[in-house]
CSV table of C-alpha atoms and ligand atoms in Angstrom, one decimal:
chain,number,residue,atom,x,y,z
A,1,UNK,CA,133.3,157.8,84.4
A,2,UNK,CA,129.6,158.2,84.3
A,3,UNK,CA,129.4,158.1,80.5
A,4,UNK,CA,131.4,154.8,80.4
A,5,UNK,CA,129.0,153.4,83.1
A,6,UNK,CA,126.1,154.4,80.9
A,7,UNK,CA,127.7,152.6,78.0
A,8,UNK,CA,128.0,149.4,80.1
A,9,UNK,CA,124.4,149.7,81.1
A,10,UNK,CA,123.4,149.7,77.4
A,11,UNK,CA,125.8,146.8,76.8
A,12,UNK,CA,124.2,144.8,79.6
A,13,UNK,CA,120.8,145.3,78.3
A,14,UNK,CA,121.8,144.0,74.9
A,15,UNK,CA,123.5,140.9,76.2
A,16,UNK,CA,122.1,137.5,75.2
A,17,UNK,CA,123.0,133.9,76.0
A,18,UNK,CA,122.0,130.6,74.3
A,19,UNK,CA,122.6,128.3,77.3
A,20,UNK,CA,123.8,128.1,80.9
A,21,UNK,CA,127.5,128.5,79.8
A,22,UNK,CA,126.6,131.7,78.0
A,23,UNK,CA,124.9,133.1,81.2
A,24,UNK,CA,128.0,132.1,83.2
A,25,UNK,CA,130.2,134.0,80.8
A,26,UNK,CA,128.2,137.2,81.2
A,27,UNK,CA,128.2,136.8,85.0
A,28,UNK,CA,132.0,136.5,85.0
A,29,UNK,CA,132.4,139.4,82.6
A,30,UNK,CA,130.5,141.8,84.9
A,31,UNK,CA,130.6,140.3,88.4
A,32,UNK,CA,133.7,138.2,88.4
A,33,UNK,CA,136.8,139.0,90.5
A,34,UNK,CA,138.4,140.8,87.6
A,35,UNK,CA,135.1,141.8,86.1
A,36,UNK,CA,133.9,145.2,84.9
A,37,UNK,CA,132.0,146.1,88.2
A,38,UNK,CA,135.1,145.4,90.4
A,39,UNK,CA,137.2,147.5,88.0
A,40,UNK,CA,134.7,150.4,88.1
A,41,UNK,CA,134.6,150.2,91.9
A,42,UNK,CA,138.4,150.5,92.0
A,43,UNK,CA,138.2,153.6,89.8
A,44,UNK,CA,135.4,155.0,92.0
A,45,UNK,CA,137.8,155.2,94.9
A,46,UNK,CA,140.0,157.6,92.9
A,47,UNK,CA,137.5,160.1,91.8
A,48,UNK,CA,136.9,163.4,93.7
A,49,UNK,CA,134.5,163.2,96.6
A,50,UNK,CA,132.2,165.7,94.9
A,51,UNK,CA,131.5,163.3,92.0
A,52,UNK,CA,131.0,160.2,94.2
A,53,UNK,CA,127.3,160.6,95.0
A,54,UNK,CA,126.1,160.9,91.4
A,55,UNK,CA,128.6,158.2,90.1
A,56,UNK,CA,127.5,155.8,92.9
A,57,UNK,CA,123.9,156.0,91.7
A,58,UNK,CA,125.0,154.9,88.1
A,59,UNK,CA,127.2,152.2,89.5
A,60,UNK,CA,124.3,150.7,91.5
A,61,UNK,CA,122.1,151.0,88.4
A,62,UNK,CA,124.7,149.0,86.4
A,63,UNK,CA,124.9,146.3,89.1
A,64,UNK,CA,121.1,145.9,89.3
A,65,UNK,CA,120.9,145.8,85.5
A,66,UNK,CA,123.5,142.9,85.5
A,67,UNK,CA,121.6,141.0,88.1
A,68,UNK,CA,118.2,141.5,86.4
A,69,UNK,CA,119.7,140.4,83.0
A,70,UNK,CA,121.1,137.2,84.6
A,71,UNK,CA,117.7,136.4,86.1
A,72,UNK,CA,115.9,137.0,82.8
A,73,UNK,CA,118.3,134.9,80.9
A,74,UNK,CA,118.1,132.0,83.4
A,75,UNK,CA,114.3,132.0,83.2
A,76,UNK,CA,114.2,132.0,79.4
A,77,UNK,CA,116.6,129.1,79.2
A,78,UNK,CA,114.8,127.2,81.9
A,79,UNK,CA,111.6,127.5,79.9
A,80,UNK,CA,113.4,126.3,76.8
A,81,UNK,CA,114.4,123.2,78.8
A,82,UNK,CA,110.7,122.8,79.7
A,83,UNK,CA,109.8,123.0,76.0
A,84,UNK,CA,112.3,120.2,75.4
A,85,UNK,CA,110.5,118.1,78.1
A,86,UNK,CA,107.2,118.5,76.3
A,87,UNK,CA,108.7,116.5,73.4
A,88,UNK,CA,107.8,113.5,75.7
A,89,UNK,CA,104.5,111.8,74.9
A,90,UNK,CA,102.0,113.5,77.2
A,91,UNK,CA,99.3,111.1,76.1
A,92,UNK,CA,101.0,108.2,77.9
A,93,UNK,CA,99.1,107.0,80.9
A,94,UNK,CA,100.5,108.2,84.2
A,95,UNK,CA,101.8,106.0,87.1
A,96,UNK,CA,99.1,105.8,89.7
A,97,UNK,CA,100.0,106.4,93.3
A,98,UNK,CA,99.3,103.4,95.4
A,99,UNK,CA,97.5,105.0,98.3
A,100,UNK,CA,96.2,102.3,100.4
A,101,UNK,CA,96.0,98.6,101.3
A,102,UNK,CA,93.2,96.7,103.0
A,103,UNK,CA,94.0,95.6,106.5
A,104,UNK,CA,94.7,91.8,106.6
A,105,UNK,CA,92.0,91.4,109.3
A,106,UNK,CA,89.5,93.1,107.0
A,107,UNK,CA,90.5,90.8,104.1
A,108,UNK,CA,90.0,87.7,106.2
A,109,UNK,CA,86.8,88.9,107.8
A,110,UNK,CA,85.4,89.6,104.3
A,111,UNK,CA,86.4,86.1,103.2
A,112,UNK,CA,84.7,84.5,106.2
A,113,UNK,CA,81.6,86.6,105.7
A,114,UNK,CA,81.4,85.7,102.0
A,115,UNK,CA,81.8,82.0,102.6
A,116,UNK,CA,78.8,82.0,105.0
A,117,UNK,CA,76.8,84.3,102.9
A,118,UNK,CA,77.2,81.9,100.1
A,119,UNK,CA,75.3,79.2,102.1
A,120,UNK,CA,72.5,81.5,103.2
A,121,UNK,CA,73.7,83.2,106.3
A,122,UNK,CA,72.7,86.8,107.0
A,123,UNK,CA,75.0,89.3,108.8
A,124,UNK,CA,74.0,90.8,112.1
A,125,UNK,CA,75.7,93.4,114.2
A,126,UNK,CA,75.2,94.6,117.8
A,127,UNK,CA,76.6,97.0,120.4
A,128,UNK,CA,80.2,96.7,121.7
A,129,UNK,CA,79.0,98.0,125.1
A,130,UNK,CA,76.7,95.3,126.5
A,131,UNK,CA,74.7,94.4,129.6
A,132,UNK,CA,75.2,91.4,131.7
A,133,UNK,CA,72.1,89.7,130.2
A,134,UNK,CA,73.2,89.7,126.6
A,135,UNK,CA,76.8,88.9,127.3
A,136,UNK,CA,76.4,86.4,130.1
A,137,UNK,CA,73.1,85.6,131.7
A,138,UNK,CA,71.0,84.8,128.6
A,139,UNK,CA,73.9,82.6,127.5
A,140,UNK,CA,73.5,80.4,130.6
A,141,UNK,CA,76.6,81.6,132.4
A,142,UNK,CA,76.1,80.8,136.1
A,143,UNK,CA,76.3,83.9,138.4
A,144,UNK,CA,79.7,82.8,139.7
A,145,UNK,CA,81.2,81.7,136.4
A,146,UNK,CA,84.9,82.6,136.3
A,147,UNK,CA,84.5,84.3,132.8
A,148,UNK,CA,82.5,87.0,134.5
A,149,UNK,CA,85.5,87.7,136.8
A,150,UNK,CA,87.1,91.1,136.6
A,151,UNK,CA,90.1,89.3,135.2
A,152,UNK,CA,88.5,88.7,131.8
A,153,UNK,CA,85.9,91.4,131.4
A,154,UNK,CA,86.1,95.1,131.3
A,155,UNK,CA,83.2,96.3,133.5
A,156,UNK,CA,82.1,99.9,133.9
A,157,UNK,CA,83.1,100.7,137.5
A,158,UNK,CA,79.9,102.6,138.4
A,159,UNK,CA,77.6,100.0,136.9
A,160,UNK,CA,78.8,96.4,136.9
A,161,UNK,CA,75.8,95.4,134.8
A,162,UNK,CA,77.5,97.2,131.9
A,163,UNK,CA,80.6,95.7,130.2
A,164,UNK,CA,82.5,95.7,126.9
A,165,UNK,CA,81.3,92.5,125.2
A,166,UNK,CA,83.7,89.6,125.5
A,167,UNK,CA,82.3,87.7,122.5
A,168,UNK,CA,79.8,88.4,119.7
A,169,UNK,CA,77.5,85.7,121.1
A,170,UNK,CA,75.7,88.7,122.6
A,171,UNK,CA,74.6,89.7,119.2
A,172,UNK,CA,73.0,86.3,118.7
A,173,UNK,CA,71.0,86.7,121.9
A,174,UNK,CA,69.6,89.9,120.5
A,175,UNK,CA,68.7,88.2,117.2
A,176,UNK,CA,67.1,85.2,118.9
A,177,UNK,CA,65.1,87.6,121.1
A,178,UNK,CA,63.5,89.4,118.2
A,179,UNK,CA,63.5,87.0,115.3
A,180,UNK,CA,61.3,83.9,115.1
A,181,UNK,CA,63.2,80.8,113.7
A,182,UNK,CA,64.5,79.7,111.3
A,183,UNK,CA,67.6,81.8,112.0
A,184,UNK,CA,70.8,81.6,110.1
A,185,UNK,CA,73.2,84.4,110.8
A,186,UNK,CA,76.8,85.3,111.4
A,187,UNK,CA,78.0,88.2,113.6
A,188,UNK,CA,81.4,89.7,112.9
A,189,UNK,CA,82.7,92.3,115.3
A,190,UNK,CA,85.2,93.6,117.8
A,191,UNK,CA,85.4,92.0,121.3
A,192,UNK,CA,87.3,92.9,124.5
A,193,UNK,CA,89.0,90.9,127.2
A,194,UNK,CA,91.1,92.0,130.0
A,195,UNK,CA,94.2,90.2,128.9
A,196,UNK,CA,97.9,91.2,129.0
A,197,UNK,CA,99.1,92.1,125.5
A,198,UNK,CA,101.6,89.6,124.0
A,199,UNK,CA,102.4,88.0,120.7
A,200,UNK,CA,99.5,85.6,121.1
A,201,UNK,CA,96.8,87.7,123.0
A,202,UNK,CA,95.4,91.2,122.9
A,203,UNK,CA,92.7,93.0,125.0
A,204,UNK,CA,90.9,93.8,121.7
A,205,UNK,CA,90.3,91.3,119.0
A,206,UNK,CA,87.8,90.3,116.3
A,207,UNK,CA,85.4,87.4,116.1
A,208,UNK,CA,82.9,85.9,113.7
A,209,UNK,CA,80.3,83.9,115.4
A,210,UNK,CA,77.6,81.9,113.7
A,211,UNK,CA,74.1,80.7,114.7
A,212,UNK,CA,71.7,78.3,113.0
A,213,UNK,CA,68.3,77.6,114.5
A,214,UNK,CA,65.5,75.5,112.9
A,215,UNK,CA,63.5,72.4,113.5
A,216,UNK,CA,65.6,69.2,113.7
A,217,UNK,CA,69.1,70.8,113.4
A,218,UNK,CA,71.6,68.1,114.1
A,219,UNK,CA,75.3,67.9,115.1
A,220,UNK,CA,76.0,66.3,111.7
A,221,UNK,CA,74.9,69.5,110.1
A,222,UNK,CA,77.2,71.5,112.3
A,223,UNK,CA,80.1,69.3,111.4
A,224,UNK,CA,79.4,69.5,107.7
A,225,UNK,CA,79.0,73.3,107.7
A,226,UNK,CA,82.3,73.7,109.5
A,227,UNK,CA,84.1,71.2,107.1
A,228,UNK,CA,82.7,73.3,104.2
A,229,UNK,CA,84.0,76.5,105.8
A,230,UNK,CA,87.4,75.0,106.6
A,231,UNK,CA,87.9,73.8,103.0
A,232,UNK,CA,86.7,77.1,101.4
A,233,UNK,CA,89.1,79.0,103.7
A,234,UNK,CA,92.2,76.9,103.8
A,235,UNK,CA,91.9,74.7,100.7
A,236,UNK,CA,90.1,71.6,99.5
A,237,UNK,CA,92.4,69.1,101.2
A,238,UNK,CA,91.9,70.5,104.7
A,239,UNK,CA,90.7,68.0,107.3
A,240,UNK,CA,88.9,68.8,110.5
A,241,UNK,CA,88.6,67.2,113.9
A,242,UNK,CA,86.3,68.0,116.8
A,243,UNK,CA,87.4,67.6,120.4
A,244,UNK,CA,84.9,67.6,123.2
A,245,UNK,CA,84.9,70.9,125.1
A,246,UNK,CA,82.8,73.1,127.4
A,247,UNK,CA,80.9,76.3,126.9
A,248,UNK,CA,78.0,77.4,129.1
A,249,UNK,CA,75.8,78.1,126.1
A,250,UNK,CA,76.3,74.9,124.1
A,251,UNK,CA,75.7,71.2,124.9
A,252,UNK,CA,77.4,69.2,123.6
A,253,UNK,CA,80.4,71.6,123.0
A,254,UNK,CA,83.5,71.1,120.9
A,255,UNK,CA,86.6,72.7,119.7
A,256,UNK,CA,87.6,72.3,116.1
A,257,UNK,CA,91.1,71.8,114.8
A,258,UNK,CA,92.1,71.9,111.1
A,259,UNK,CA,94.9,69.8,109.6
A,260,UNK,CA,97.9,72.2,109.7
A,261,UNK,CA,97.8,74.4,106.6
A,262,UNK,CA,101.6,74.9,106.7
A,263,UNK,CA,102.9,71.3,106.8
A,264,UNK,CA,99.7,69.6,105.6
A,265,UNK,CA,99.5,67.5,108.8
A,266,UNK,CA,103.0,66.0,108.8
A,267,UNK,CA,104.2,68.2,111.7
A,268,UNK,CA,105.9,71.6,112.0
A,269,UNK,CA,106.5,74.3,114.6
A,270,UNK,CA,103.2,76.1,113.8
A,271,UNK,CA,101.2,73.0,114.8
A,272,UNK,CA,103.7,72.1,117.5
A,273,UNK,CA,104.4,68.9,115.6
A,274,UNK,CA,100.8,67.6,116.1
A,275,UNK,CA,99.6,68.1,112.6
A,276,UNK,CA,96.5,70.0,113.9
A,277,UNK,CA,95.7,73.7,114.8
A,278,UNK,CA,92.7,74.8,116.7
A,279,UNK,CA,90.6,77.4,115.0
A,280,UNK,CA,87.1,77.6,116.7
A,281,UNK,CA,84.6,76.7,119.4
A,282,UNK,CA,81.2,75.3,118.6
A,283,UNK,CA,78.3,73.2,119.8
A,284,UNK,CA,74.5,72.7,119.9
A,285,UNK,CA,72.8,75.6,121.4
A,286,UNK,CA,71.8,74.8,125.0
A,287,UNK,CA,68.0,74.6,125.4
A,288,UNK,CA,68.3,77.0,128.3
A,289,UNK,CA,69.6,79.6,126.0
A,290,UNK,CA,66.8,79.1,123.5
A,291,UNK,CA,64.2,79.4,126.3
A,292,UNK,CA,65.9,82.5,127.7
A,293,UNK,CA,65.5,84.1,124.3
A,294,UNK,CA,61.9,83.1,124.0
A,295,UNK,CA,62.4,80.2,121.6
A,296,UNK,CA,60.6,76.9,122.2
A,297,UNK,CA,63.4,74.4,122.8
A,298,UNK,CA,60.9,71.5,122.3
A,299,UNK,CA,60.3,72.6,118.7
A,300,UNK,CA,63.6,74.1,117.8
A,301,UNK,CA,67.3,73.2,118.0
A,302,UNK,CA,70.3,74.8,116.7
A,303,UNK,CA,74.1,75.0,116.5
A,304,UNK,CA,76.5,77.9,117.1
A,305,UNK,CA,80.2,78.4,116.4
A,306,UNK,CA,82.7,81.2,117.1
A,307,UNK,CA,86.2,82.0,115.8
A,308,UNK,CA,88.8,84.7,116.3
A,309,UNK,CA,89.7,86.5,113.1
A,310,UNK,CA,93.2,87.2,114.3
A,311,UNK,CA,93.9,83.5,114.7
A,312,UNK,CA,92.6,82.6,111.2
A,313,UNK,CA,94.6,85.5,109.7
A,314,UNK,CA,97.8,84.4,111.5
A,315,UNK,CA,97.4,80.9,110.2
A,316,UNK,CA,96.6,82.0,106.7
A,317,UNK,CA,99.5,84.4,106.3
A,318,UNK,CA,101.9,82.8,108.8
A,319,UNK,CA,102.0,85.9,111.0
A,320,UNK,CA,103.8,85.1,114.3
A,321,UNK,CA,103.0,88.2,116.3
A,322,UNK,CA,99.4,89.4,116.9
A,323,UNK,CA,100.6,92.9,117.9
A,324,UNK,CA,101.5,93.6,114.2
A,325,UNK,CA,97.7,93.9,113.5
A,326,UNK,CA,97.4,96.9,115.8
A,327,UNK,CA,100.6,98.8,115.0
A,328,UNK,CA,99.5,99.9,111.5
A,329,UNK,CA,103.1,99.9,110.2
A,330,UNK,CA,102.7,100.6,106.5
A,331,UNK,CA,105.5,98.2,105.6
A,332,UNK,CA,103.4,95.4,107.2
A,333,UNK,CA,100.1,96.5,105.7
A,334,UNK,CA,101.3,96.9,102.2
A,335,UNK,CA,102.2,93.2,102.0
A,336,UNK,CA,98.5,92.3,101.6
A,337,UNK,CA,96.0,93.2,99.0
A,338,UNK,CA,96.6,96.7,97.7
A,339,UNK,CA,94.3,99.0,95.8
A,340,UNK,CA,94.4,102.4,94.2
B,1,LIG,N1,81.7,82.5,122.3
B,1,LIG,C1,82.8,81.6,122.3
B,1,LIG,C2,84.0,82.4,122.6
B,1,LIG,O1,84.0,83.6,122.5
B,1,LIG,C3,82.9,80.9,121.0
B,1,LIG,C4,81.8,80.0,120.8
B,1,LIG,C5,80.7,80.4,120.1
B,1,LIG,C6,81.8,78.7,121.2
B,1,LIG,C7,79.6,79.6,119.8
B,1,LIG,C8,80.8,77.8,121.0
B,1,LIG,C9,79.7,78.3,120.3
B,1,LIG,O2,85.1,81.8,122.9
């Protein structure tokens, strides 16, 4: 029996196959139900016990030889298939992975910044953790003004003089304190208010506020600057209207609406059928604020405005729920400008 096993071992080593079918044939020939190995194991049962040990060694050798042969053949055919694949044109440019998209709030912030940079505004930034002076007092908020209330502002418990800024007007105070006029600057940044999170409000949002201080600055210039901004942002047919309003730091103060960019002013559910949507607050800087910051209010006047980036973005892209901006769901984010 041993010599016939040795013959099979030789035979296995000389086996060859051209493709997967050939390999399968060899497998069945040796390892199949009625294959050579099963046949030999049947015979093995019948030989005298004294021969079993040695014969067993040869049988195992045959089995290993078959398994190795099958492995080798599989590998060589696999690499043939690879060679076939290399017939493809490897000089073709590859498909790039799209690996990111700019956040819609960043896109719109950059647009706002670019529009104002184009008419000579610089960009200023300041701390998100502020003191009472820069966030409120310098801006002419009376001590008992409701906006200082715990409802709206995140204070630091141990020191109520410190708070998370509620607007980026605080940055403008810092600029006025250290820069002699003329001043023309915008301050984009993150602001915080103690609001319940809903589709229309969040405790964190983003603003761009603007400030212009020089001799003889007039309300007409404010209006024209904002009209220019609205048309650059929402299209050349955009109309604006100013409604009287109140802010402690501006006098007179106004809120600005633009003609609804969805229906063009004829009325839809975005503008609640009024044809107008509010986008920002503005006004002439109160002389008290100028004086608080060391600027002579008899020589200088100025205007200021402030807008929420979320609100502008929602209008621009018709996004109905503010919470989408903070969830970072990739399916949402990829709908805007993508880059590689
Ligand atoms: N600071 C105001 C706010 O956060 C916006 C504003 C800025 C209004 C400048 C008037 C002038 O709501």
